[in-house]
XYZ file of C-alpha atoms in Angstrom:
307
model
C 84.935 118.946 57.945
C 82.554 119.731 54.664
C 85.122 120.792 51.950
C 84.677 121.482 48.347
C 87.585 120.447 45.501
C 87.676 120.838 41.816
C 90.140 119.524 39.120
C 90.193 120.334 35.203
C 92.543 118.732 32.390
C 92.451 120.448 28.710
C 94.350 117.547 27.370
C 97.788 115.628 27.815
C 100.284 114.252 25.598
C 103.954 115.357 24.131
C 103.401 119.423 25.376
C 106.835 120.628 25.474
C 108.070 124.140 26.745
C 110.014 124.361 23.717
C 107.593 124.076 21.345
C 105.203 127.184 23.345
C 105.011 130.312 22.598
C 104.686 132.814 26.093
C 101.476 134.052 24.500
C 100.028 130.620 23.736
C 100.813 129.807 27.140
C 99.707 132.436 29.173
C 96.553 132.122 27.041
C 96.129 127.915 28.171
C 96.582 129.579 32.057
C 94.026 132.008 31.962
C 91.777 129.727 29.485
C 92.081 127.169 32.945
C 91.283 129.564 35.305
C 88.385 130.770 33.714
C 86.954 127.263 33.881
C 88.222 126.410 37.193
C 86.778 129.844 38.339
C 83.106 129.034 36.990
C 83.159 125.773 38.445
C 84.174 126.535 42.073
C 81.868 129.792 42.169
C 79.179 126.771 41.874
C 80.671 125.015 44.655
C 81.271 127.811 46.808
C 77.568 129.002 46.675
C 76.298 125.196 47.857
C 75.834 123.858 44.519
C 76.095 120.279 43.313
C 78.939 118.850 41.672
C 77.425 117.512 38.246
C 76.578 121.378 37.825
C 80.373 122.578 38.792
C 81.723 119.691 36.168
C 79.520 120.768 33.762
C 80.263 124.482 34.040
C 83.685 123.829 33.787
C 83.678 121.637 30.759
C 81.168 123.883 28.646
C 83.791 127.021 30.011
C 86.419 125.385 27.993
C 84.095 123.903 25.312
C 83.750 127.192 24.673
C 87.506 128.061 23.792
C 88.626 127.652 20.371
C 92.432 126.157 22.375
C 90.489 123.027 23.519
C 89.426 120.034 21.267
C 85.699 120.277 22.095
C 82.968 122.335 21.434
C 83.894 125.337 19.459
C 87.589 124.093 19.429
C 86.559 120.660 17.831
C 88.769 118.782 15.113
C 87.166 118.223 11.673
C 86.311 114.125 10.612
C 87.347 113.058 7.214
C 83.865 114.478 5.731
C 85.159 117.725 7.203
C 82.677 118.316 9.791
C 82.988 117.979 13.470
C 81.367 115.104 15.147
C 81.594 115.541 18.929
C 81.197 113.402 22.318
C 80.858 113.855 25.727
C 79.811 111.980 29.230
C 79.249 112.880 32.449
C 78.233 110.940 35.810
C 77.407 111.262 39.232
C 78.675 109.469 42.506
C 75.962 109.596 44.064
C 72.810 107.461 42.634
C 75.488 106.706 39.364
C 73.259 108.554 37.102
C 75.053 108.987 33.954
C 74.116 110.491 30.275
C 76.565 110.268 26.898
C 76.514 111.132 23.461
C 78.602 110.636 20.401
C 78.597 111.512 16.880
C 76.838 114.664 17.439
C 77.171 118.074 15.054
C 76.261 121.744 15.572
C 75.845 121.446 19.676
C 77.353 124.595 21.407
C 77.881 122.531 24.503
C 78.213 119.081 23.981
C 78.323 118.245 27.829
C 75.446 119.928 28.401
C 73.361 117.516 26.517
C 74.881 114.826 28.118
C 73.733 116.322 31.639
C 70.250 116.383 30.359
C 70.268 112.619 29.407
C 71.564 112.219 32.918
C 68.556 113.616 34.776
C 66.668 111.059 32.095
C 65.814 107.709 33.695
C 64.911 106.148 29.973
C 68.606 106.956 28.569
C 71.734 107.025 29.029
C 73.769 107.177 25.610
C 72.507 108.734 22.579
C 73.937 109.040 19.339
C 74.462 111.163 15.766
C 70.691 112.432 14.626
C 68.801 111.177 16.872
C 70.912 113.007 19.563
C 70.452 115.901 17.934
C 66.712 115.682 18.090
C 66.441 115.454 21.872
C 68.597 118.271 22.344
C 66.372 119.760 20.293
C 63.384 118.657 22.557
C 65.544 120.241 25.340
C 65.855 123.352 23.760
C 69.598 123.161 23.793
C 71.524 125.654 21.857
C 72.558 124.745 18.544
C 75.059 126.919 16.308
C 75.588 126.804 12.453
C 79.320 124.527 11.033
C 80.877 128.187 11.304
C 80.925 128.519 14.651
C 83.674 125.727 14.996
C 85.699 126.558 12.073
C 89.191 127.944 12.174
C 91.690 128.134 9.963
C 94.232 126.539 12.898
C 91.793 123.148 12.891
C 91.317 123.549 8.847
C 95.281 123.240 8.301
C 95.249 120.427 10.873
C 92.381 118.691 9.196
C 94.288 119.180 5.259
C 97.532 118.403 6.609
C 95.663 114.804 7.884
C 94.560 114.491 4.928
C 97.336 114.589 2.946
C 98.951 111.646 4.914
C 95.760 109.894 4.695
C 95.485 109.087 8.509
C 93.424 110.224 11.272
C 95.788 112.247 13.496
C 95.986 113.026 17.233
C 95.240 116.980 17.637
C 98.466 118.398 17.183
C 100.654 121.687 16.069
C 104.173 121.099 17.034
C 103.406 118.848 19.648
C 101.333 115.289 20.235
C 98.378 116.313 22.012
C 95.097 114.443 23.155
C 93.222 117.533 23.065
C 90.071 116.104 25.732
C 89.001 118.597 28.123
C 87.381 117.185 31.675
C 86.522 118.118 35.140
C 85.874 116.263 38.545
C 84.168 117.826 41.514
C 83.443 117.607 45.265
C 80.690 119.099 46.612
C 79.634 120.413 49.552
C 77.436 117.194 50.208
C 79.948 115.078 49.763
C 79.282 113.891 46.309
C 81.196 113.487 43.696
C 80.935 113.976 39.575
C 83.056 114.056 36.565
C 82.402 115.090 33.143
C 84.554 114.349 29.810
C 84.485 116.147 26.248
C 86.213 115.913 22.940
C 85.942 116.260 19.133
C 88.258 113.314 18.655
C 90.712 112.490 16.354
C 91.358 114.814 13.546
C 90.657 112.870 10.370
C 88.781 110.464 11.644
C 86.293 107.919 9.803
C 83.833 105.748 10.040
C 81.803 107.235 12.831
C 85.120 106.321 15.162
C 84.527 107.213 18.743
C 87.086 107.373 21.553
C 86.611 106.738 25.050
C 85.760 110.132 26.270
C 81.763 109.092 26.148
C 82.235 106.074 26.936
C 81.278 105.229 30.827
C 83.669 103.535 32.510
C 86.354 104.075 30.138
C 86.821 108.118 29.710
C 84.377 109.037 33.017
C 83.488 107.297 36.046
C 81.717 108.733 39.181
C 80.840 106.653 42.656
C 80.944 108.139 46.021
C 82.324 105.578 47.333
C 85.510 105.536 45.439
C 86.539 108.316 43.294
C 85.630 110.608 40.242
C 87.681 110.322 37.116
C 87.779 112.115 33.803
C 90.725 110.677 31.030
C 92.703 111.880 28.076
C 94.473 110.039 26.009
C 94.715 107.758 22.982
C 90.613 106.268 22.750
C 91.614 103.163 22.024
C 93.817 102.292 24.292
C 91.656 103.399 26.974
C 88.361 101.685 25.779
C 90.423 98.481 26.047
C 91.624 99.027 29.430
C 88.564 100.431 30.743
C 90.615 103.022 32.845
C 88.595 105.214 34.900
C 86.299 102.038 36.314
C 89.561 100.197 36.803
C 90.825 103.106 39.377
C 87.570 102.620 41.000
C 87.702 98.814 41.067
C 91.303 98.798 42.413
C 90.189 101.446 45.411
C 86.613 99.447 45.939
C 88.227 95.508 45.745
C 91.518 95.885 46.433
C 91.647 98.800 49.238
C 94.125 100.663 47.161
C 94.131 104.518 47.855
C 93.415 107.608 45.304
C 97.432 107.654 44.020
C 98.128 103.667 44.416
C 95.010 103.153 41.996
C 95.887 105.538 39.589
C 99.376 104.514 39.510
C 98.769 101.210 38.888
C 96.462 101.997 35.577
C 98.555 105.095 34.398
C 102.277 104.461 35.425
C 101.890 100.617 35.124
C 98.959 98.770 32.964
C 99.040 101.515 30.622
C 102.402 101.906 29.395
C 102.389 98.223 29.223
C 100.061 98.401 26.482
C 102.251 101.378 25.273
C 98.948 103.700 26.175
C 99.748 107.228 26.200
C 97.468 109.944 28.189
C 96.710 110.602 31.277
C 93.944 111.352 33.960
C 92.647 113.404 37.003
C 91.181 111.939 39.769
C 89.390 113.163 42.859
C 87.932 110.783 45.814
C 85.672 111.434 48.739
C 87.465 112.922 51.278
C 88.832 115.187 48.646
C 92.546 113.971 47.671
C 93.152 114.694 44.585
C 95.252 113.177 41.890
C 97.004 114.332 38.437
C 98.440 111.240 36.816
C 99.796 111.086 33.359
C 102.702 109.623 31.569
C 102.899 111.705 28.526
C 105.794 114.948 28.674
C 102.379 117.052 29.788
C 98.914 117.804 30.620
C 96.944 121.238 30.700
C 95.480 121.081 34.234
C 94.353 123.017 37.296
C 93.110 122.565 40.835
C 90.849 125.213 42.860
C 88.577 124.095 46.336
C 87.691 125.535 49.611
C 91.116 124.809 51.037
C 93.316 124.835 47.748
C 94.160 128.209 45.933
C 93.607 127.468 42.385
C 96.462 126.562 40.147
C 96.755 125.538 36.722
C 99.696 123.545 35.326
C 100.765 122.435 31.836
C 104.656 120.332 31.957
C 105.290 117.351 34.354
């Protein structure tokens, strides 16, 4: 039976009940459904998965409680440099960019390098150019400034570090989405602003194929959050596929083996969601949380934030 799923994450990492206000948290729910809502009206009127993922993502791109788009951390130079992938199951089309300023939607870019046979990562300026050439909307440094980020970014500097985004808590602040469609394909999309603080033109995984986003019919779909580096060098989301396509394992026996196991091994913190084929769906994380929902044509939507 034709079925539809979608999953979101806003970010894991040390998210303690504690440390949230009712307000703040009631305002992370409806922030979810919002984006879970957009994305599964797409799916419920027949439409394809790398649109739903997309939806979703720029939905919370949009929010100012998300570190992407308008809620992106500023860099050392005090600006903020954002990435983003996406990828579909089907053909395994994908499009990525990094080190890009003043896009509204950062993951909407990356879907138009997608439908692009002659790319499929772009970077800094010359990113910003073909957006341009796409007629993608741009919006002045103001747009992503608040004084939240600002004390983030001046409290980062004053220790001299690049810092996770953070208040009280630890938080990988990522925001991602994987879909199902109606066709049976599947998608996932990824999007951050990175590390608050951060130098050097550093870039996480979260554009990165096969590390922050994979997408292949015949396995899975898989968007991360979590500490870059740790999952650049473990290659995580192409290692739940490989696991599922070599080794037979299902959905929650790959992820568990890359989250719960090879992860924490290399003392990795984050987490993932994860959607296959016949539309089982996984959230896997070892961190104390991660902002997440589920919504499909058999699943009343949900959105979760503690273990």
């Amino acid at each position: 039976m034709k079925k539809f799923v979608l999953a979101i994450h806003g970010g894991a990492g040390t998210i303690l009940r504690k440390n949230m206000t009712t307000e703040k948290e009631d305002a992370y729910h409806e922030s979810l459904r919002e984006a879970l809502e957009a994305g599964n009206d797409i799916l419920n009127k027949k439409g394809t998965a790398i649109e739903a993922v997309s939806v979703a993502v720029s939905t919370m791109e949009d929010s100012p409680l998300f570190n992407a788009g308008k809620g992106s951390v500023y860099s050392n130079s005090g600006e903020n440099e954002m990435e983003a992938s996406i990828m579909e199951g089907e053909n395994l089309r994908a499009g990525a960019i990094a080190g890009v300023k003043n896009i509204k939607n950062p993951i909407q870019l990356a879907k138009s390098i997608l439908f692009d046979d002659d790319f499929v990562y772009l970077i800094g300026k010359g990113a910003e150019e073909y957006a341009d050439s796409r007629k993608l909307e741009k919006v002045a440094d103001e747009y992503f400034h608040t004084q939240f980020r600002k004390e983030q970014w001046l409290a980062a500097k004053g220790q001299g570090k690049a810092l996770l985004d953070h208040d009280a808590d630890k938080k990988f602040g990522t925001v991602g989405a994987v879909a199902l469609d109606l066709d049976g394909n599947l998608a996932a999309a990824t999007s951050t602003g990175g590390l608050t603080n951060k130098k050097y033109g550093r870039i996480g995984d979260s554009s990165v194929i096969g590390s922050g986003t994979y997408a292949n019919n015949n396995t899975c779909a898989i968007s991360c959050t979590g500490y870059g580096e740790f999952f650049l060098r473990a290659i995580v989301a192409y290692d739940v596929s490989c696991l599922m396509e070599y080794k037979g394992l299902s959905l929650k026996e790959a992820c568990d083996q890359v989250v719960m196991k090879k992860l924490v091994e290399m003392k990795g913190e984050g987490g993932l969601i994860a959607l296959d084929a016949a539309g089982n769906y996984e959230f896997s994380f070892n961190s104390e949380g991660m902002y997440r929902g589920i919504v499909g044509s058999d699943l009343t939507l949900k959105t979760y934030i503690y273990k």
